[in-house]
Amino acid sequence: MRKSFTPKHLLFPLFFSMLLNEGFAQIAAWNNNSLSGVTAGSINATTQDPNLNIPVLSRGSGIVATSLTGGYASSNWVDVDENGAITNNRYYQCTIAANSNYKVSLSTLNSKLRRTSTGPNAYIWRYSINGSIFTDIGTPVSFTTTTSGGDVQAQINLSTISALQNVFSGTTITLRLYAWGASG
């Protein structure tokens, strides 16, 4: 850890529940407790339904992988608002796609976030089914707690978003968590 630098971290364990052809199940999750040091690049889900392609968690080009035990940590969340975060590619991204001959419907999104005292203080989830046009899920969330173990965020109901229901193989669902408002 550099003594003269206070990183602006946001850490990210994530869980999805989806409706599959057989019914409701947790279909993808990333448990990042075992991570340590700098986790550069993307990581595969630690839990996944066998009827999915491997779900992947990655970063946008505007944030930088940083070292921290127990999390997929990043810094450089320096934008002042959502538009800046979008323009400057400051997001975490996960992709979910069904295997051939299957379809998925997203039901809920559960996340646990951890931030440093100078980390981003607001975030919003967005989704896309074509990888280029993203739509906000709800409204921006204020996030100012700094609990060392992270904080479970309010569950997001995705079952009312028609674009995320009955998504056939060949279509990748992309979810992004944009964050902004870091100081320091």
C-alpha positions as a printed Julia matrix, in Angstrom:
184×3 Matrix{Float64}:
   0.0     0.0     0.0
   1.39    3.39   -0.95
   1.56    5.74    2.02
   0.88    8.91    0.02
  -2.08    7.58   -1.95
  -5.6     6.84   -0.76
  -7.3     4.65   -3.36
 -10.91    5.24   -4.22
 -12.15    1.64   -4.05
 -15.4    -0.02   -4.88
 -15.59   -3.78   -4.31
 -18.13   -6.04   -5.77
 -19.62   -9.42   -4.89
 -22.74  -10.09   -6.95
 -25.54  -12.63   -7.09
 -28.28  -13.17   -9.67
 -31.49  -15.05   -9.4
 -33.17  -16.03  -12.61
 -36.12  -17.98  -13.83
 -35.09  -20.93  -15.94
 -37.35  -23.29  -17.82
 -37.59  -25.46  -14.68
 -38.35  -22.58  -12.28
 -36.63  -20.15   -9.92
 -32.94  -20.63   -9.01
 -29.78  -18.7    -8.19
 -28.02  -18.95  -11.51
 -24.86  -16.86  -11.2
 -22.76  -15.48   -8.36
 -19.32  -14.02   -7.8
 -17.92  -14.56   -4.32
 -14.74  -12.51   -4.21
 -13.71  -13.21   -0.59
 -10.74  -15.33   -1.69
  -9.23  -12.62   -3.91
  -6.09  -10.83   -2.75
  -3.66   -8.41   -4.31
  -4.47   -6.8    -7.63
  -7.06   -8.78   -9.59
  -6.5    -7.49  -13.1
  -8.71   -8.54  -15.99
 -12.01  -10.36  -15.73
 -13.16  -13.17  -13.44
 -15.61  -15.98  -14.04
 -18.59  -16.59  -11.78
 -17.88  -18.78   -8.75
 -21.41  -20.23   -9.0
 -23.35  -20.75  -12.19
 -26.26  -22.71  -13.55
 -25.08  -25.46  -15.97
 -27.43  -24.1   -18.66
 -25.48  -20.84  -18.93
 -22.34  -19.87  -20.75
 -19.73  -18.89  -18.16
 -20.85  -15.56  -16.64
 -18.0   -13.02  -16.58
 -17.32   -9.99  -14.36
 -15.05   -7.27  -15.76
 -14.21   -3.56  -15.54
 -14.72   -0.64  -17.87
 -11.59    0.99  -19.28
 -12.03    4.09  -17.08
 -11.29    2.33  -13.78
  -8.07    0.73  -12.6
  -7.57   -2.59  -10.79
  -6.22   -2.03   -7.28
  -4.94   -4.26   -4.51
  -7.24   -5.28   -1.69
  -7.9    -8.56    0.07
 -11.35  -10.05   -0.35
 -12.62   -8.02   -3.27
 -12.55   -7.19   -6.95
 -11.28   -3.68   -6.24
 -10.9    -0.68   -8.51
 -10.01    3.0    -8.3
 -10.47    6.12  -10.46
 -14.23    6.63   -9.87
 -13.65   10.4   -10.18
 -16.65   11.58  -12.2
 -19.16   13.94  -10.59
 -22.29   12.37  -12.07
 -23.77    9.46  -13.99
 -23.2    11.06  -17.4
 -19.49   11.43  -16.66
 -19.22    7.82  -15.46
 -20.93    6.61  -18.65
 -18.79    8.79  -20.92
 -15.56    7.75  -19.18
 -16.35    4.0   -18.95
 -16.31    3.78  -15.15
 -18.25    0.61  -14.49
 -18.23   -3.03  -13.47
 -19.85   -5.3   -16.02
 -21.23   -8.81  -15.93
 -22.45  -10.82  -18.88
 -24.98  -13.63  -18.8
 -26.09  -15.83  -21.72
 -27.99  -19.1   -21.98
 -26.47  -22.17  -23.6
 -27.97  -23.39  -26.89
 -31.64  -24.39  -26.67
 -32.14  -22.59  -23.34
 -33.48  -19.22  -22.3
 -33.2   -17.19  -19.11
 -35.34  -14.64  -17.34
 -33.73  -12.41  -14.75
 -35.7   -12.22  -11.53
 -33.59  -10.33   -8.97
 -30.17   -8.79   -8.6
 -28.46   -8.89   -5.21
 -25.19   -7.11   -4.53
 -22.87   -6.35   -1.67
 -20.62   -3.34   -2.11
 -17.69   -2.1    -0.08
 -16.09    1.32   -0.42
 -13.32    3.33    1.18
 -14.12    6.68    2.76
 -13.02    8.4    -0.46
 -14.71    5.92   -2.8
 -17.66    6.64   -5.08
 -20.77    7.79   -3.22
 -23.41    7.02   -5.86
 -24.17    4.29   -8.36
 -26.76    2.99  -10.8
 -27.31   -0.32  -12.58
 -27.92   -0.39  -16.35
 -28.7    -3.24  -18.75
 -28.36   -4.06  -22.42
 -29.36   -6.99  -24.6
 -27.27   -5.87  -27.58
 -24.08   -4.68  -25.83
 -24.34   -1.09  -27.01
 -27.64    0.49  -25.95
 -27.97    0.58  -22.14
 -31.03    1.44  -20.07
 -31.04    2.57  -16.43
 -32.5     0.19  -13.87
 -34.26    2.47  -11.39
 -32.63    5.67  -10.17
 -29.17    6.5    -8.78
 -28.46    5.16   -5.3
 -26.57    7.1    -2.63
 -23.86    4.91   -1.11
 -21.76    6.46    1.63
 -21.18    3.71    4.2
 -17.68    2.35    4.72
 -18.29   -0.9     6.59
 -15.09   -2.97    6.33
 -17.02   -6.11    5.35
 -19.21   -4.29    2.84
 -22.92   -3.58    2.8
 -25.71   -5.6     1.25
 -27.59   -3.34   -1.15
 -31.35   -3.32   -1.62
 -32.45   -6.2    -3.83
 -33.41   -5.09   -7.34
 -36.48   -6.65   -8.93
 -35.7    -7.43  -12.57
 -38.82   -9.5   -13.27
 -40.75   -6.43  -14.45
 -38.19   -5.58  -17.16
 -39.61   -7.33  -20.23
 -36.31   -7.17  -22.15
 -34.73   -9.38  -19.46
 -37.4   -12.09  -19.65
 -37.27  -15.19  -21.86
 -33.91  -14.26  -23.39
 -32.92  -17.02  -25.8
 -29.43  -18.4   -26.39
 -27.49  -16.26  -28.83
 -28.35  -13.07  -26.9
 -26.03  -11.85  -24.16
 -27.43   -9.84  -21.27
 -24.96   -7.2   -20.09
 -25.41   -5.54  -16.71
 -23.26   -2.6   -15.68
 -22.78   -0.9   -12.35
 -21.75    2.71  -12.99
 -20.36    4.62   -9.98
 -19.2     8.19   -9.4
 -18.49   10.83   -6.77
 -15.16    9.68   -5.35
 -13.1    12.3    -3.5
  -9.6    12.5    -2.11
